[in-house]
Tab-separated table of C-alpha atoms in Angstrom:
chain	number	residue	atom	x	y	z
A	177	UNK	CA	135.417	49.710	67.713
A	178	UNK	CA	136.300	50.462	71.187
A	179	UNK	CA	133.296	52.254	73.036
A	180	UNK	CA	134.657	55.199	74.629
A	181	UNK	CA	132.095	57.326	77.069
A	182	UNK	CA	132.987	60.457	78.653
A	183	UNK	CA	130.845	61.702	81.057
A	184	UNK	CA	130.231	65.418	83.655
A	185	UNK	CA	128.938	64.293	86.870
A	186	UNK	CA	127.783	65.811	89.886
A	187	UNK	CA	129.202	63.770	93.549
A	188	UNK	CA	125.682	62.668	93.586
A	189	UNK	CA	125.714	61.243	90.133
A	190	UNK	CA	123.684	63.876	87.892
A	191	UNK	CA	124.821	64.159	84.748
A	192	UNK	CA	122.168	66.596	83.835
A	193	UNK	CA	122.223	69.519	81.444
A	194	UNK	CA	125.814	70.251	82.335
A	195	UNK	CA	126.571	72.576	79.662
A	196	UNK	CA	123.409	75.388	79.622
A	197	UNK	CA	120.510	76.622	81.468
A	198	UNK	CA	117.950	75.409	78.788
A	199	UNK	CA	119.748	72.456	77.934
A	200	UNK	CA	117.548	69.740	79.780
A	201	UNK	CA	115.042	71.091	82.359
A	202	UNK	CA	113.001	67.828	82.195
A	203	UNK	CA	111.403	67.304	85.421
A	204	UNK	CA	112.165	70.903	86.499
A	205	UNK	CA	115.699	70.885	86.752
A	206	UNK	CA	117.304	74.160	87.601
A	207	UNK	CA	120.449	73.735	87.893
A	208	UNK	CA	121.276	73.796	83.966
A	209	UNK	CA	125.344	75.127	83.111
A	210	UNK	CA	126.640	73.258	86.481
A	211	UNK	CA	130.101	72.168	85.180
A	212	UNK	CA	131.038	75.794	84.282
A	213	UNK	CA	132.892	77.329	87.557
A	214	UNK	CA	134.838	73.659	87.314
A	215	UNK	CA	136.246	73.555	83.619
A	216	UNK	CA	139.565	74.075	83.302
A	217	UNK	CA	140.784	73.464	79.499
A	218	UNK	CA	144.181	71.710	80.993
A	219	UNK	CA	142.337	68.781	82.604
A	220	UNK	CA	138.904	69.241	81.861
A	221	UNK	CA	139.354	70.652	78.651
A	222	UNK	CA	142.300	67.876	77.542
A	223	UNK	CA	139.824	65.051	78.829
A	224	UNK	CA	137.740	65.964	75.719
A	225	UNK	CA	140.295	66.896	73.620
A	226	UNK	CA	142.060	63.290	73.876
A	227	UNK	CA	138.642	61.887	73.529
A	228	UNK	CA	138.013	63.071	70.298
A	229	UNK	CA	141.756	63.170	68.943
A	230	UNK	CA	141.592	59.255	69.186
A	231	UNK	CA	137.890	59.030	67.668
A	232	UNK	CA	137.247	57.363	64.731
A	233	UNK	CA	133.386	58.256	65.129
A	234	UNK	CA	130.865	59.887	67.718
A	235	UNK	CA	127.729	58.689	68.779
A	236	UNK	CA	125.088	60.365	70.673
A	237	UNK	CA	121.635	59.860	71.863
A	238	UNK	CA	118.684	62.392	70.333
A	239	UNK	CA	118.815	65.255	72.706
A	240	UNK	CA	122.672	65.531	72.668
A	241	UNK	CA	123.196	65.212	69.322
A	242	UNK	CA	120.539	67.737	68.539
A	243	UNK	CA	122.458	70.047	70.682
A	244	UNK	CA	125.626	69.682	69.378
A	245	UNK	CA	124.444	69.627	65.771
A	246	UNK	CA	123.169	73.144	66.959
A	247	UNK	CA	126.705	74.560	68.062
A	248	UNK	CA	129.348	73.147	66.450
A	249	UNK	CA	128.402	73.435	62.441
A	250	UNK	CA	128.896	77.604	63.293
A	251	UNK	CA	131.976	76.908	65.025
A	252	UNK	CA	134.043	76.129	61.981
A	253	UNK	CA	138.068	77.306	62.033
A	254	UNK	CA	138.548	76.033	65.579
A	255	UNK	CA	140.337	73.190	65.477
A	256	UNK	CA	138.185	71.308	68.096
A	257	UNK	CA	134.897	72.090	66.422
A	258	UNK	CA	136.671	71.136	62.810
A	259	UNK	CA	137.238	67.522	64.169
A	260	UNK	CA	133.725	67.063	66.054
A	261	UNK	CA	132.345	68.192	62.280
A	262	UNK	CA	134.534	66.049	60.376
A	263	UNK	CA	134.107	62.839	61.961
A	264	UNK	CA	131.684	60.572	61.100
A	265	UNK	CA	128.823	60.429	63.994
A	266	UNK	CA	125.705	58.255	65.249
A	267	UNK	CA	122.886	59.198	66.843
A	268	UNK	CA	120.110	56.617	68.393
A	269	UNK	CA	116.736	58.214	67.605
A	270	UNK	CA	112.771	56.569	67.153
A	271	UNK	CA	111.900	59.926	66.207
A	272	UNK	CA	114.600	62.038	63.980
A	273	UNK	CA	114.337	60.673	60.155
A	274	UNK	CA	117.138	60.958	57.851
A	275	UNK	CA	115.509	64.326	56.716
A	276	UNK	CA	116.835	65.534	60.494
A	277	UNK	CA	120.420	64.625	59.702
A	278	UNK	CA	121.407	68.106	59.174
A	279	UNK	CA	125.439	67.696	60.843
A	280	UNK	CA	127.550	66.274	58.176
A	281	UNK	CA	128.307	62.762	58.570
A	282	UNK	CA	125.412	61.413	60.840
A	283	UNK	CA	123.789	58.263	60.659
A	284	UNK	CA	120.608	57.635	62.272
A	285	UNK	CA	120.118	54.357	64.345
A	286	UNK	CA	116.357	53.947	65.171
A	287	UNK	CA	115.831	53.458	68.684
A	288	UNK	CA	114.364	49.400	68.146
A	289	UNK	CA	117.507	48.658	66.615
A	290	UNK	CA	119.972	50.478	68.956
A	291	UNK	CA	121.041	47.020	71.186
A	292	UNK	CA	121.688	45.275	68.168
A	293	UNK	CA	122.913	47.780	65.749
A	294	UNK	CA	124.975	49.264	68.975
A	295	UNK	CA	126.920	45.862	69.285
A	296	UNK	CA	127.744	45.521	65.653
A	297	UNK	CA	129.628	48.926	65.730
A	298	UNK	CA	131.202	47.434	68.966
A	299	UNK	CA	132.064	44.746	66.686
A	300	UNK	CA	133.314	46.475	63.758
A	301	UNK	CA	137.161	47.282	63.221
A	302	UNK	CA	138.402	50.705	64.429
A	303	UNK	CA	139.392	53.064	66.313
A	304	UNK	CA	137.569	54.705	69.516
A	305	UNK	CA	133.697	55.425	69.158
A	306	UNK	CA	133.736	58.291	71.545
A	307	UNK	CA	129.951	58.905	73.516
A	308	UNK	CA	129.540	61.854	75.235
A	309	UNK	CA	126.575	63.495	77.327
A	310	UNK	CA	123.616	61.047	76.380
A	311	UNK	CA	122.438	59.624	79.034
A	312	UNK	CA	119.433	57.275	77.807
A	313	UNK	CA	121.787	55.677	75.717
A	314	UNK	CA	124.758	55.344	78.260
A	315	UNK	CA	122.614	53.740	80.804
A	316	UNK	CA	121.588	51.117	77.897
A	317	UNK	CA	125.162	50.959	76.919
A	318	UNK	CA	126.424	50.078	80.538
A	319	UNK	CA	123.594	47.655	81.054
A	320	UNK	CA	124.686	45.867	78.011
A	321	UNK	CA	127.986	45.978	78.973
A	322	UNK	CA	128.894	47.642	75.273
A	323	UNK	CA	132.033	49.916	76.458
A	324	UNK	CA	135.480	49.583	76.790
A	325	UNK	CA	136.170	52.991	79.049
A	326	UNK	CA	134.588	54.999	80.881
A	327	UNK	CA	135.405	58.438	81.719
A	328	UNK	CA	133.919	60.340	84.586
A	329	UNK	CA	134.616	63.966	84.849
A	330	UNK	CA	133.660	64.131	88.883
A	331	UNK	CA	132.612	67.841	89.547
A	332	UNK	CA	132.650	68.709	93.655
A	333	UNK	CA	128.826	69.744	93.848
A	334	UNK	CA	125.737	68.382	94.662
A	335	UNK	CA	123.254	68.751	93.009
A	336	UNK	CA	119.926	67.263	94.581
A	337	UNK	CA	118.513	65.440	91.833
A	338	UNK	CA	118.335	64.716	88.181
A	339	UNK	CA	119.274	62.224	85.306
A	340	UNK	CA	121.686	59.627	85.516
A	341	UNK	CA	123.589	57.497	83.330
A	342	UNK	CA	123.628	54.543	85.785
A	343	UNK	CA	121.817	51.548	85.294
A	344	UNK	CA	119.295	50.781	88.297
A	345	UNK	CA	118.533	47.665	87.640
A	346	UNK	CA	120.209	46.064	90.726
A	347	UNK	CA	123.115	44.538	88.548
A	348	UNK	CA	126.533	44.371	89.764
A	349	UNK	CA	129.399	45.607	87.219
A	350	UNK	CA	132.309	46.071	88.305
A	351	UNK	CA	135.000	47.895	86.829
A	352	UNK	CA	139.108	48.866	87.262
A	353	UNK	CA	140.078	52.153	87.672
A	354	UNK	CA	142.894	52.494	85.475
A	355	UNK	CA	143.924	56.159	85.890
A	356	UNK	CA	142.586	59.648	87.790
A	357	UNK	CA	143.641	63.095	87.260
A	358	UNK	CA	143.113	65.668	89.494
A	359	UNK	CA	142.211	69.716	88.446
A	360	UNK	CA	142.945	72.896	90.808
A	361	UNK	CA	139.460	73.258	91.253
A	362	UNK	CA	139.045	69.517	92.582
A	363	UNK	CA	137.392	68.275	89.350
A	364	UNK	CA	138.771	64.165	89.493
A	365	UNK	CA	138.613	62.338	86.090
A	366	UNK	CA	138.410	58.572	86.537
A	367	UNK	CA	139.296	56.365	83.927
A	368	UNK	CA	137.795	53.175	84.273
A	369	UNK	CA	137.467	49.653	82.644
A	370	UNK	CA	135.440	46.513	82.909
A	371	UNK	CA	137.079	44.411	85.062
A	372	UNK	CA	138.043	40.816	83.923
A	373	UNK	CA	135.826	38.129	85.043
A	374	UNK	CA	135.973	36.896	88.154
């Protein structure tokens, strides 16, 4: 499957709680519902719309997936939340058990397995295996080199501090932009790809 991750960023690379003001205030972030006065559902909004139109499956990391196993079940009738429900999804956990699982579909990956189990579904014939928020796991999937696109919604703010899905491990990856789209309210979303080898 082709690893697809699609990602809200500040200009200083926060990725942060970009959807609520009690979605992630780990280490006192403040700054919680950020993306809001930038969405658009043309650019923005079709960004994740093509995402999960050419999903096969979804897979999240603990804290995202609890959240969106929180909001989307009640959202049934819309045609965006039917597909996010419908589609079979992943989420990389050491502490949910399969008594958690409450969103149809899920399967859990324990977090000692994820590296492993993570490149199998790489592996494994498909379509796209579309990642959003999650940021432990992105950084892990970037360091291992396990996607095939990345998507970077680029939001003009700063925002001072907060997670990141970059590695910071002093590796060099490099990686092709293959396309960028550009809102009225100066959201840019890059499109990259690993580049070939050198």
């Amino acid at each position: 499957m082709r690893i697809v991750i699609t990602e809200f960023v500040s200009l200083d690379g926060v990725v942060q709680a970009p959807g609520g003001a009690e979605e992630d205030t780990d280490g006192g972030f403040a700054h919680g519902g950020w993306s809001h006065p930038f969405f658009d559902p043309e650019v923005v909004g079709g960004t994740f719309a093509d995402a999960t139109a050419k999903a096969d499956a979804l897979l999240f990391g603990r804290r995202t997936w609890q959240t969106m196993a929180g909001a989307w079940p009640e959202r049934a009738g819309d045609p965006f939340a039917d597909r996010m429900n419908a589609l079979p999804k992943y989420v990389v956990s050491a502490t949910l058990g399969d008594s958690d699982l409450t969103w149809e579909n899920t399967t859990r990956i324990p977090g000692g397995q994820a590296a492993s189990r993570l490149r199998e579904l790489h592996a494994a014939p498909g379509g796209d295996l579309a990642v959003m928020g999650s940021p432990t796991l992105v950084r892990l999937l970037l360091a291992e080199g396990l996607f095939d696109e990345l998507r970077l919604i680029v939001m003009p703010v700063l925002l001072g501090g907060g997670k990141s899905v970059f590695p910071a491990d002093g590796g060099l990856r490099t990686l092709e932009l293959v396309s960028t789209v550009t809102s009225k309210a100066g959201v840019n979303v890059c499109t990259y790809r690993p580049a070939a080898a050198q």
